[in-house]
Amino acid sequence: MTKTKDSKTEHIILDAAKRVFQNKGMDGARMQEIADEAQINKAMLHYYYRSKQLLFEAVFKNAFALLAPQLNSILNDKSSVEEKIRNFTANYISFISKHPYLPTFIIQELNRNPDFVLQMKGKKGFPNIEKFKKQIDVEIREGILKPIKAEQLFINIMALNIFPFVASPLIKAFVNIDDKAFKQLVEDRKTEVADFIINSIKA
Amino acid sequence: MTKTKDSKTEHIILDAAKRVFQNKGMDGARMQEIADEAQINKAMLHYYYRSKQLLFEAVFKNAFALLAPQLNSILNDKSSVEEKIRNFTANYISFISKHPYLPTFIIQELNRNPDFVLQMKGKKGFPNIEKFKKQIDVEIREGILKPIKAEQLFINIMALNIFPFVASPLIKAFVNIDDKAFKQLVEDRKTEVADFIINSIKA
DNA sequence: ATATTTGTTAACCATATGGTTAAACTGAAT
DNA sequence: ATTCAGTTTAACCATATGGTTAACAAATAT
């Protein structure tokens, strides 16, 4: 059994760091807490990841890499706009229900350090709107869709799908519901949101 | 000139604290930085606000008090649903363009400490969906609107209006635009978003 | 078997940080 | 002028925190 480059410990650390950073953010997280979470000596964190900043970046990139393909599906898939919206909405909400921390974490940390996104932008697999733009224009010309800017539509799709997870404490308070009812509301959105969007843009 | 209860210094501190907390969040903010920002001795912060936590709460409540009336306008005004949506969208985007930090700050800190919202919930002026719910049901019965749950519609309105500000670094990267183009995109949303929503829900 | 590299630990260090204190200053009331 | 409450400052304190080190253990190579 050859030793894998990523040691077991290294993985345990990343996993613990994920949990802590996702809950507390970069500023709120403590190296000792990550070590405790991993049931490991604090020095190991530095042994494998050198610094808090680098450990954080590993976690962030990991999280981003999980999210990006989701968005690419709506930007680059071959199906029609309507199909894409229906698929994306259902899939995305399922996906995030399994990782409810993800969008909040990414958005929070990107606001803390907007330059961070520039580092990602170059890499392949980074979501890009160009293909989607062309597709929208084609479907408008074909009379399938009402005129709308692809940028605005894309923002709307993102907003309707992501926002409820980012703002859940606020929504729960305003709508005056508990966790269970909120979960049901989100579940309903798997079709609600797609209908809402398509209603609006279909010619 | 009688001395006002709120001293000048107290106000200067709150103002500086706003700027720092909004940019760095509770965890990222430093008392020394706030003192520097206010050009004042650090001990004054404790003299007037006792602790970082209390100073933070003052800032947070202040921010929340600014945001709440905006949401109440859509929940409690007398006009028709369509009018409300058009007004709210235009007003809200104008409002936030002047306070771009607000939604991100509130959402971020509420996620850090969800119990915080419960403390606000009791107070009068806290946004509540009940009236809006009834209005939606009436307009559906009258055939003005297609059937939709008030909760979902409210979430959609919030999402479409608030999300672009919360996720601006992400959006700028995906849509591949600079600050100026983003500002224009947001400006366009003052009518875009209302049209998008009304398109979808009007019978 | 022995040397060498890799992994792990406890103790330690420098600095940052929220908070305190005691003395000094200010301006108005006596 | 003196008192007195409210305000401001510099110095200080205890603790938390990210990071390092040196010794030790386990695995791997020679």
Short mmCIF file of C-alpha atoms (C1' of nucleotides) in Angstrom, two decimals:
data_model
loop_
_atom_site.label_atom_id
_atom_site.label_comp_id
_atom_site.label_asym_id
_atom_site.label_seq_id
_atom_site.Cartn_x
_atom_site.Cartn_y
_atom_site.Cartn_z
CA MET A 1 0.00 0.00 0.00
CA THR A 2 1.81 3.08 -1.22
CA LYS A 3 1.44 6.21 0.83
CA THR A 4 -0.97 8.65 -0.81
CA LYS A 5 0.29 12.17 -1.07
CA ASP A 6 -2.64 13.47 0.92
CA SER A 7 -2.15 11.88 4.30
CA LYS A 8 -5.09 10.85 6.44
CA THR A 9 -4.33 13.56 8.96
CA GLU A 10 -4.24 16.20 6.29
CA HIS A 11 -7.73 15.23 5.25
CA ILE A 12 -9.04 15.15 8.80
CA ILE A 13 -7.72 18.67 9.29
CA LEU A 14 -9.30 20.01 6.12
CA ASP A 15 -12.56 18.43 7.13
CA ALA A 16 -12.52 19.95 10.59
CA ALA A 17 -11.42 23.29 9.18
CA LYS A 18 -14.36 23.22 6.80
CA ARG A 19 -16.80 22.83 9.62
CA VAL A 20 -15.27 25.56 11.75
CA PHE A 21 -14.62 28.10 8.99
CA GLN A 22 -18.08 27.59 7.57
CA ASN A 23 -19.70 28.32 10.89
CA LYS A 24 -17.46 31.08 12.18
CA GLY A 25 -15.87 32.59 9.09
CA MET A 26 -12.18 33.39 8.75
CA ASP A 27 -12.20 36.03 11.48
CA GLY A 28 -14.31 34.12 13.94
CA ALA A 29 -12.49 30.81 13.55
CA ARG A 30 -9.73 29.81 15.96
CA MET A 31 -6.88 27.47 15.11
CA GLN A 32 -7.30 25.78 18.48
CA GLU A 33 -10.95 25.14 17.77
CA ILE A 34 -10.09 23.52 14.47
CA ALA A 35 -7.50 21.38 16.21
CA ASP A 36 -10.06 20.34 18.82
CA GLU A 37 -12.63 19.59 16.14
CA ALA A 38 -10.04 17.40 14.40
CA GLN A 39 -8.95 15.88 17.74
CA ILE A 40 -5.40 16.67 16.92
CA ASN A 41 -2.50 18.77 18.14
CA LYS A 42 -2.61 22.39 17.01
CA ALA A 43 0.92 22.23 15.66
CA MET A 44 -0.29 19.74 13.06
CA LEU A 45 -2.36 22.44 11.42
CA HIS A 46 0.77 24.42 10.76
CA TYR A 47 2.72 21.34 9.83
CA TYR A 48 0.30 20.55 7.00
CA TYR A 49 -1.02 23.95 6.04
CA ARG A 50 1.62 26.40 7.26
CA SER A 51 -0.74 29.21 8.30
CA LYS A 52 -4.35 30.03 9.10
CA GLN A 53 -4.59 31.96 5.85
CA LEU A 54 -3.46 29.00 3.74
CA LEU A 55 -5.72 26.57 5.57
CA PHE A 56 -8.58 28.95 5.01
CA GLU A 57 -7.79 29.22 1.34
CA ALA A 58 -7.77 25.46 1.00
CA VAL A 59 -11.22 25.35 2.54
CA PHE A 60 -12.50 28.19 0.42
CA LYS A 61 -11.26 26.77 -2.85
CA ASN A 62 -12.76 23.45 -1.91
CA ALA A 63 -16.12 25.06 -1.27
CA PHE A 64 -15.98 27.09 -4.44
CA ALA A 65 -15.08 24.06 -6.51
CA LEU A 66 -18.24 22.42 -5.21
CA LEU A 67 -20.45 25.33 -6.16
CA ALA A 68 -19.06 26.27 -9.55
CA PRO A 69 -20.22 23.19 -11.49
CA GLN A 70 -23.76 23.82 -10.30
CA LEU A 71 -23.74 27.22 -11.90
CA ASN A 72 -22.01 25.98 -15.00
CA SER A 73 -24.87 23.61 -15.62
CA ILE A 74 -27.18 26.54 -16.27
CA LEU A 75 -24.59 28.47 -18.21
CA ASN A 76 -23.18 25.76 -20.44
CA ASP A 77 -25.58 22.80 -20.75
CA LYS A 78 -27.09 22.05 -24.12
CA SER A 79 -30.80 21.94 -23.24
CA SER A 80 -33.33 24.73 -23.77
CA VAL A 81 -33.51 27.68 -21.42
CA GLU A 82 -36.73 26.40 -19.89
CA GLU A 83 -35.30 22.96 -19.29
CA LYS A 84 -32.17 24.44 -17.80
CA ILE A 85 -34.11 26.58 -15.41
CA ARG A 86 -36.27 23.69 -14.26
CA ASN A 87 -33.32 21.38 -13.84
CA PHE A 88 -31.09 23.90 -12.18
CA THR A 89 -33.70 24.99 -9.68
CA ALA A 90 -34.53 21.49 -8.57
CA ASN A 91 -30.92 20.34 -8.53
CA TYR A 92 -29.51 23.40 -6.87
CA ILE A 93 -31.97 23.37 -4.00
CA SER A 94 -31.30 19.68 -3.42
CA PHE A 95 -27.60 20.31 -3.55
CA ILE A 96 -27.64 23.20 -1.11
CA SER A 97 -29.96 21.41 1.27
CA LYS A 98 -27.04 19.05 1.71
CA HIS A 99 -24.54 21.93 2.10
CA PRO A 100 -26.58 24.74 3.61
CA TYR A 101 -23.41 26.52 4.77
CA LEU A 102 -21.92 26.89 1.30
CA PRO A 103 -23.48 29.98 -0.24
CA THR A 104 -23.37 32.02 2.94
CA PHE A 105 -19.76 31.11 3.50
CA ILE A 106 -18.67 31.98 -0.01
CA ILE A 107 -20.60 35.22 -0.17
CA GLN A 108 -19.49 36.32 3.27
CA GLU A 109 -15.83 35.70 2.62
CA LEU A 110 -15.96 37.21 -0.83
CA ASN A 111 -17.36 40.38 0.65
CA ARG A 112 -14.60 40.40 3.23
CA ASN A 113 -12.02 40.08 0.52
CA PRO A 114 -13.33 40.82 -2.98
CA ASP A 115 -9.90 40.37 -4.56
CA PHE A 116 -10.20 36.71 -3.73
CA VAL A 117 -12.58 36.06 -6.59
CA LEU A 118 -10.08 37.47 -9.07
CA GLN A 119 -7.66 34.69 -8.20
CA MET A 120 -10.32 32.14 -9.16
CA LYS A 121 -11.45 33.90 -12.30
CA GLY A 122 -8.55 32.74 -14.44
CA LYS A 123 -8.96 29.04 -13.71
CA LYS A 124 -10.88 26.82 -16.07
CA GLY A 125 -14.27 25.80 -14.84
CA PHE A 126 -14.95 29.27 -13.54
CA PRO A 127 -18.55 30.11 -14.44
CA ASN A 128 -18.83 32.35 -17.44
CA ILE A 129 -21.97 33.81 -18.92
CA GLU A 130 -21.03 34.10 -22.60
CA LYS A 131 -22.63 30.94 -23.95
CA PHE A 132 -25.76 31.60 -21.96
CA LYS A 133 -25.98 35.09 -23.37
CA LYS A 134 -25.99 33.79 -26.92
CA GLN A 135 -28.58 31.16 -26.14
CA ILE A 136 -30.92 33.72 -24.62
CA ASP A 137 -30.60 35.98 -27.64
CA VAL A 138 -31.35 33.06 -29.95
CA GLU A 139 -34.47 32.03 -28.06
CA ILE A 140 -35.68 35.61 -28.01
CA ARG A 141 -35.21 35.88 -31.75
CA GLU A 142 -37.04 32.57 -32.20
CA GLY A 143 -39.96 33.99 -30.23
CA ILE A 144 -39.64 31.48 -27.40
CA LEU A 145 -38.73 34.08 -24.81
CA LYS A 146 -39.78 37.65 -24.18
CA PRO A 147 -36.94 40.14 -24.52
CA ILE A 148 -34.70 40.18 -21.46
CA LYS A 149 -31.02 40.74 -20.87
CA ALA A 150 -29.18 37.51 -20.14
CA GLU A 151 -27.32 39.22 -17.31
CA GLN A 152 -30.53 40.21 -15.56
CA LEU A 153 -32.07 36.81 -16.04
CA PHE A 154 -28.99 35.12 -14.68
CA ILE A 155 -28.97 37.37 -11.63
CA ASN A 156 -32.65 36.63 -11.10
CA ILE A 157 -32.11 32.89 -11.28
CA MET A 158 -29.24 33.08 -8.82
CA ALA A 159 -31.14 35.40 -6.51
CA LEU A 160 -34.29 33.31 -6.36
CA ASN A 161 -32.38 30.11 -5.73
CA ILE A 162 -29.58 31.21 -3.45
CA PHE A 163 -31.06 34.02 -1.40
CA PRO A 164 -33.36 31.95 0.81
CA PHE A 165 -30.37 30.03 2.13
CA VAL A 166 -28.27 33.11 2.70
CA ALA A 167 -31.01 35.02 4.46
CA SER A 168 -32.73 32.17 6.25
CA PRO A 169 -32.69 33.70 9.75
CA LEU A 170 -34.23 36.88 8.40
CA ILE A 171 -36.86 35.06 6.37
CA LYS A 172 -37.82 32.78 9.23
CA ALA A 173 -38.40 35.84 11.39
CA PHE A 174 -40.39 37.86 8.86
CA VAL A 175 -42.51 35.02 7.62
CA ASN A 176 -42.79 33.86 11.22
CA ILE A 177 -42.10 30.19 10.72
CA ASP A 178 -39.94 27.58 12.42
CA ASP A 179 -37.19 25.46 10.91
CA LYS A 180 -39.54 22.72 9.84
CA ALA A 181 -41.92 25.05 7.99
CA PHE A 182 -38.94 26.78 6.41
CA LYS A 183 -37.62 23.49 5.15
CA GLN A 184 -40.98 22.76 3.57
CA LEU A 185 -41.07 26.22 1.99
CA VAL A 186 -37.66 25.62 0.46
CA GLU A 187 -38.68 22.18 -0.72
CA ASP A 188 -41.70 23.72 -2.47
CA ARG A 189 -39.40 26.15 -4.21
CA LYS A 190 -37.88 23.34 -6.26
CA THR A 191 -40.81 23.78 -8.64
CA GLU A 192 -42.21 27.15 -7.44
CA VAL A 193 -39.14 29.09 -8.47
CA ALA A 194 -38.85 27.52 -11.90
CA ASP A 195 -42.53 28.21 -12.58
CA PHE A 196 -42.14 31.75 -11.33
CA ILE A 197 -39.25 32.46 -13.66
CA ILE A 198 -40.65 30.74 -16.70
CA ASN A 199 -44.02 32.41 -16.23
CA SER A 200 -42.25 35.68 -16.46
CA ILE A 201 -40.01 35.14 -19.46
CA LYS A 202 -41.96 32.84 -21.75
CA ALA A 203 -43.35 34.66 -24.77
CA MET B 1 -27.36 75.50 24.99
CA THR B 2 -28.22 72.63 27.31
CA LYS B 3 -26.15 69.53 27.08
CA THR B 4 -27.99 66.81 25.15
CA LYS B 5 -28.08 63.40 26.74
CA ASP B 6 -26.34 61.90 23.75
CA SER B 7 -22.99 63.61 23.85
CA LYS B 8 -21.19 64.57 20.71
CA THR B 9 -18.48 62.02 21.43
CA GLU B 10 -21.00 59.26 21.84
CA HIS B 11 -22.30 59.99 18.37
CA ILE B 12 -18.86 60.17 16.85
CA ILE B 13 -18.10 56.77 18.30
CA LEU B 14 -21.30 55.20 16.99
CA ASP B 15 -20.56 56.63 13.59
CA ALA B 16 -17.04 55.29 13.49
CA ALA B 17 -18.20 51.95 14.86
CA LYS B 18 -20.77 51.73 12.07
CA ARG B 19 -18.10 52.14 9.43
CA VAL B 20 -15.76 49.60 10.97
CA PHE B 21 -18.34 46.97 11.92
CA GLN B 22 -20.02 47.20 8.55
CA ASN B 23 -16.76 46.54 6.75
CA LYS B 24 -15.20 44.00 9.05
CA GLY B 25 -18.07 42.41 10.92
CA MET B 26 -18.14 41.80 14.64
CA ASP B 27 -15.29 39.30 14.60
CA GLY B 28 -13.06 41.23 12.25
CA ALA B 29 -13.52 44.61 13.91
CA ARG B 30 -10.99 45.87 16.47
CA MET B 31 -11.77 48.33 19.23
CA GLN B 32 -8.52 50.15 18.49
CA GLU B 33 -9.50 50.54 14.87
CA ILE B 34 -12.83 52.04 15.86
CA ALA B 35 -11.04 54.41 18.22
CA ASP B 36 -8.65 55.43 15.45
CA GLU B 37 -11.52 55.91 13.03
CA ALA B 38 -13.20 58.15 15.60
CA GLN B 39 -9.88 59.86 16.39
CA ILE B 40 -10.43 59.25 20.03
CA ASN B 41 -8.94 57.33 22.94
CA LYS B 42 -9.89 53.68 23.08
CA ALA B 43 -11.04 53.97 26.67
CA MET B 44 -13.83 56.26 25.52
CA LEU B 45 -15.44 53.40 23.68
CA HIS B 46 -15.81 51.54 26.95
CA TYR B 47 -16.77 54.69 28.82
CA TYR B 48 -19.78 55.21 26.55
CA TYR B 49 -20.65 51.69 25.45
CA ARG B 50 -19.16 49.47 28.13
CA SER B 51 -18.10 46.61 25.85
CA LYS B 52 -17.49 45.64 22.25
CA GLN B 53 -20.63 43.53 22.32
CA LEU B 54 -22.82 46.44 23.43
CA LEU B 55 -21.27 48.82 20.93
CA PHE B 56 -21.87 46.27 18.24
CA GLU B 57 -25.47 45.84 19.29
CA ALA B 58 -26.01 49.59 19.11
CA VAL B 59 -24.69 49.58 15.56
CA PHE B 60 -26.72 46.55 14.59
CA LYS B 61 -30.00 47.86 15.97
CA ASN B 62 -29.35 51.14 14.21
CA ALA B 63 -28.83 49.37 10.91
CA PHE B 64 -31.85 47.17 11.36
CA ALA B 65 -34.04 50.13 12.24
CA LEU B 66 -33.06 51.64 8.92
CA LEU B 67 -33.95 48.55 6.93
CA ALA B 68 -37.18 47.51 8.61
CA PRO B 69 -39.39 50.40 7.41
CA GLN B 70 -38.40 49.62 3.84
CA LEU B 71 -39.78 46.13 4.14
CA ASN B 72 -42.83 47.30 6.03
CA SER B 73 -43.79 49.44 3.07
CA ILE B 74 -44.42 46.34 1.01
CA LEU B 75 -46.05 44.46 3.81
CA ASN B 76 -48.35 47.13 5.23
CA ASP B 77 -49.01 49.89 2.69
CA LYS B 78 -52.53 50.37 1.37
CA SER B 79 -51.89 50.29 -2.39
CA SER B 80 -52.41 47.34 -4.71
CA VAL B 81 -49.91 44.52 -4.89
CA GLU B 82 -48.68 45.66 -8.28
CA GLU B 83 -48.18 49.24 -7.09
CA LYS B 84 -46.40 48.04 -3.99
CA ILE B 85 -44.02 45.92 -5.97
CA ARG B 86 -43.20 48.74 -8.37
CA ASN B 87 -42.72 51.25 -5.59
CA PHE B 88 -40.77 48.96 -3.34
CA THR B 89 -38.39 47.85 -6.05
CA ALA B 90 -37.54 51.38 -7.16
CA ASN B 91 -37.34 52.74 -3.61
CA TYR B 92 -35.39 49.87 -2.16
CA ILE B 93 -32.72 49.90 -4.81
CA SER B 94 -32.30 53.66 -4.40
CA PHE B 95 -32.13 53.25 -0.66
CA ILE B 96 -29.54 50.51 -0.71
CA SER B 97 -27.43 52.27 -3.29
CA LYS B 98 -26.93 54.83 -0.53
CA HIS B 99 -26.22 52.15 2.09
CA PRO B 100 -24.68 49.32 0.15
CA TYR B 101 -23.20 47.79 3.31
CA LEU B 102 -26.54 47.33 5.07
CA PRO B 103 -27.99 44.07 3.78
CA THR B 104 -24.70 42.22 3.79
CA PHE B 105 -23.97 43.36 7.30
CA ILE B 106 -27.35 42.36 8.67
CA ILE B 107 -27.44 39.02 6.94
CA GLN B 108 -23.87 38.17 7.86
CA GLU B 109 -24.32 38.98 11.52
CA LEU B 110 -27.68 37.27 11.70
CA ASN B 111 -26.10 34.12 10.38
CA ARG B 112 -23.36 34.40 12.96
CA ASN B 113 -25.90 34.72 15.71
CA PRO B 114 -29.44 33.72 14.68
CA ASP B 115 -30.81 34.28 18.18
CA PHE B 116 -30.22 37.95 17.62
CA VAL B 117 -33.25 38.28 15.41
CA LEU B 118 -35.49 36.92 18.13
CA GLN B 119 -34.63 39.88 20.34
CA MET B 120 -35.90 42.20 17.61
CA LYS B 121 -38.99 40.19 16.81
CA GLY B 122 -40.98 41.42 19.76
CA LYS B 123 -40.51 45.11 19.10
CA LYS B 124 -43.13 47.09 17.24
CA GLY B 125 -42.19 47.96 13.70
CA PHE B 126 -40.73 44.52 13.16
CA PRO B 127 -41.79 43.42 9.68
CA ASN B 128 -44.66 40.99 9.72
CA ILE B 129 -46.26 39.24 6.78
CA GLU B 130 -49.85 38.81 8.01
CA LYS B 131 -51.50 41.78 6.32
CA PHE B 132 -49.69 41.06 3.08
CA LYS B 133 -50.88 37.49 3.18
CA LYS B 134 -54.50 38.58 3.34
CA GLN B 135 -54.05 41.08 0.55
CA ILE B 136 -52.55 38.47 -1.75
CA ASP B 137 -55.38 36.06 -1.08
CA VAL B 138 -57.92 38.77 -1.83
CA GLU B 139 -56.30 39.72 -5.12
CA ILE B 140 -56.11 36.09 -6.14
CA ARG B 141 -59.80 35.62 -5.38
CA GLU B 142 -60.56 38.76 -7.38
CA GLY B 143 -58.71 37.31 -10.33
CA ILE B 144 -56.04 39.99 -10.36
CA LEU B 145 -53.22 37.60 -9.50
CA LYS B 146 -52.45 34.03 -10.38
CA PRO B 147 -52.46 31.70 -7.37
CA ILE B 148 -49.27 31.99 -5.36
CA LYS B 149 -48.38 31.68 -1.70
CA ALA B 150 -47.74 35.06 -0.11
CA GLU B 151 -44.69 33.64 1.65
CA GLN B 152 -43.12 32.56 -1.61
CA LEU B 153 -43.91 35.83 -3.32
CA PHE B 154 -42.44 37.78 -0.44
CA ILE B 155 -39.26 35.71 -0.51
CA ASN B 156 -39.02 36.24 -4.25
CA ILE B 157 -39.39 40.00 -3.90
CA MET B 158 -36.74 40.14 -1.21
CA ALA B 159 -34.43 37.83 -3.14
CA LEU B 160 -34.61 39.73 -6.41
CA ASN B 161 -34.05 43.07 -4.72
CA ILE B 162 -31.53 42.27 -2.02
CA PHE B 163 -29.43 39.50 -3.50
CA PRO B 164 -27.49 41.56 -6.06
CA PHE B 165 -26.10 43.71 -3.27
CA VAL B 166 -25.21 40.80 -1.05
CA ALA B 167 -23.53 38.83 -3.79
CA SER B 168 -22.05 41.67 -5.79
CA PRO B 169 -18.44 40.36 -5.90
CA LEU B 170 -19.71 37.02 -7.18
CA ILE B 171 -22.00 38.55 -9.75
CA LYS B 172 -19.37 40.93 -11.03
CA ALA B 173 -17.07 37.98 -11.59
CA PHE B 174 -19.59 35.69 -13.28
CA VAL B 175 -21.13 38.33 -15.48
CA ASN B 176 -17.64 39.65 -16.07
CA ILE B 177 -18.30 43.34 -15.56
CA ASP B 178 -16.63 46.17 -13.66
CA ASP B 179 -18.06 48.37 -10.93
CA LYS B 180 -19.47 50.88 -13.36
CA ALA B 181 -21.32 48.34 -15.46
CA PHE B 182 -22.58 46.69 -12.30
CA LYS B 183 -23.97 49.98 -11.07
CA GLN B 184 -25.81 50.40 -14.36
CA LEU B 185 -27.17 46.87 -14.14
CA VAL B 186 -28.51 47.59 -10.67
CA GLU B 187 -29.97 50.88 -11.81
CA ASP B 188 -31.81 49.05 -14.59
CA ARG B 189 -33.23 46.68 -12.02
CA LYS B 190 -35.36 49.44 -10.54
CA THR B 191 -37.89 48.70 -13.27
CA GLU B 192 -36.58 45.32 -14.55
CA VAL B 193 -37.30 43.53 -11.33
CA ALA B 194 -40.79 44.91 -10.89
CA ASP B 195 -41.65 43.94 -14.47
CA PHE B 196 -40.17 40.51 -13.97
CA ILE B 197 -42.25 39.85 -10.87
CA ILE B 198 -45.49 41.31 -12.17
CA ASN B 199 -45.12 39.47 -15.45
CA SER B 200 -45.04 36.29 -13.49
CA ILE B 201 -47.90 36.79 -11.08
CA LYS B 202 -50.48 38.82 -12.99
CA ALA B 203 -53.47 36.75 -14.06
"C1'" DA C 1 20.37 -3.34 12.36
"C1'" DT C 2 20.97 1.46 11.40
"C1'" DA C 3 20.26 5.82 9.43
"C1'" DT C 4 16.89 8.94 7.72
"C1'" DT C 5 12.81 10.93 6.76
"C1'" DT C 6 8.12 11.87 8.24
"C1'" DG C 7 4.66 12.57 11.75
"C1'" DT C 8 3.28 14.08 16.45
"C1'" DT C 9 3.43 16.26 20.91
"C1'" DA C 10 3.95 19.55 24.81
"C1'" DA C 11 5.88 23.57 26.04
"C1'" DC C 12 6.86 27.92 24.74
"C1'" DC C 13 6.88 32.82 22.56
"C1'" DA C 14 5.61 37.39 20.84
"C1'" DT C 15 2.02 39.97 19.99
"C1'" DA C 16 -2.75 41.49 19.74
"C1'" DT C 17 -6.77 42.39 22.06
"C1'" DG C 18 -10.69 43.67 25.10
"C1'" DG C 19 -10.96 45.80 29.06
"C1'" DT C 20 -9.50 48.53 33.52
"C1'" DT C 21 -7.59 52.15 36.37
"C1'" DA C 22 -6.05 56.18 38.36
"C1'" DA C 23 -4.87 60.46 37.50
"C1'" DA C 24 -5.73 64.72 35.02
"C1'" DC C 25 -8.65 67.97 32.74
"C1'" DT C 26 -13.02 70.79 31.85
"C1'" DG C 27 -16.69 73.59 32.68
"C1'" DA C 28 -20.41 74.84 35.29
"C1'" DA C 29 -22.56 75.62 40.02
"C1'" DT C 30 -21.66 77.28 44.68
"C1'" DA D 1 -11.66 80.38 44.47
"C1'" DT D 2 -13.55 75.83 45.39
"C1'" DT D 3 -16.12 71.99 44.58
"C1'" DC D 4 -17.90 68.51 41.88
"C1'" DA D 5 -19.67 65.74 38.20
"C1'" DG D 6 -18.67 64.43 33.83
"C1'" DT D 7 -15.02 63.61 30.39
"C1'" DT D 8 -10.49 62.26 28.56
"C1'" DT D 9 -5.92 60.27 28.59
"C1'" DA D 10 -1.86 57.19 29.10
"C1'" DA D 11 -0.41 53.33 31.18
"C1'" DC D 12 -1.45 49.00 32.47
"C1'" DC D 13 -3.40 44.02 32.84
"C1'" DA D 14 -4.92 39.32 31.89
"C1'" DT D 15 -5.82 36.51 28.46
"C1'" DA D 16 -6.25 34.75 23.79
"C1'" DT D 17 -4.11 33.76 19.67
"C1'" DG D 18 -1.22 32.43 15.64
"C1'" DG D 19 2.82 30.49 15.26
"C1'" DT D 20 7.49 28.07 16.58
"C1'" DT D 21 10.63 24.78 18.60
"C1'" DA D 22 12.85 20.88 20.28
"C1'" DA D 23 12.33 16.49 21.65
"C1'" DC D 24 10.30 12.14 20.62
"C1'" DA D 25 7.95 8.33 17.91
"C1'" DA D 26 6.90 5.80 13.77
"C1'" DA D 27 7.67 4.54 9.43
"C1'" DT D 28 10.86 3.96 5.49
"C1'" DA D 29 15.05 3.37 3.22
"C1'" DT D 30 19.87 1.65 3.25
#
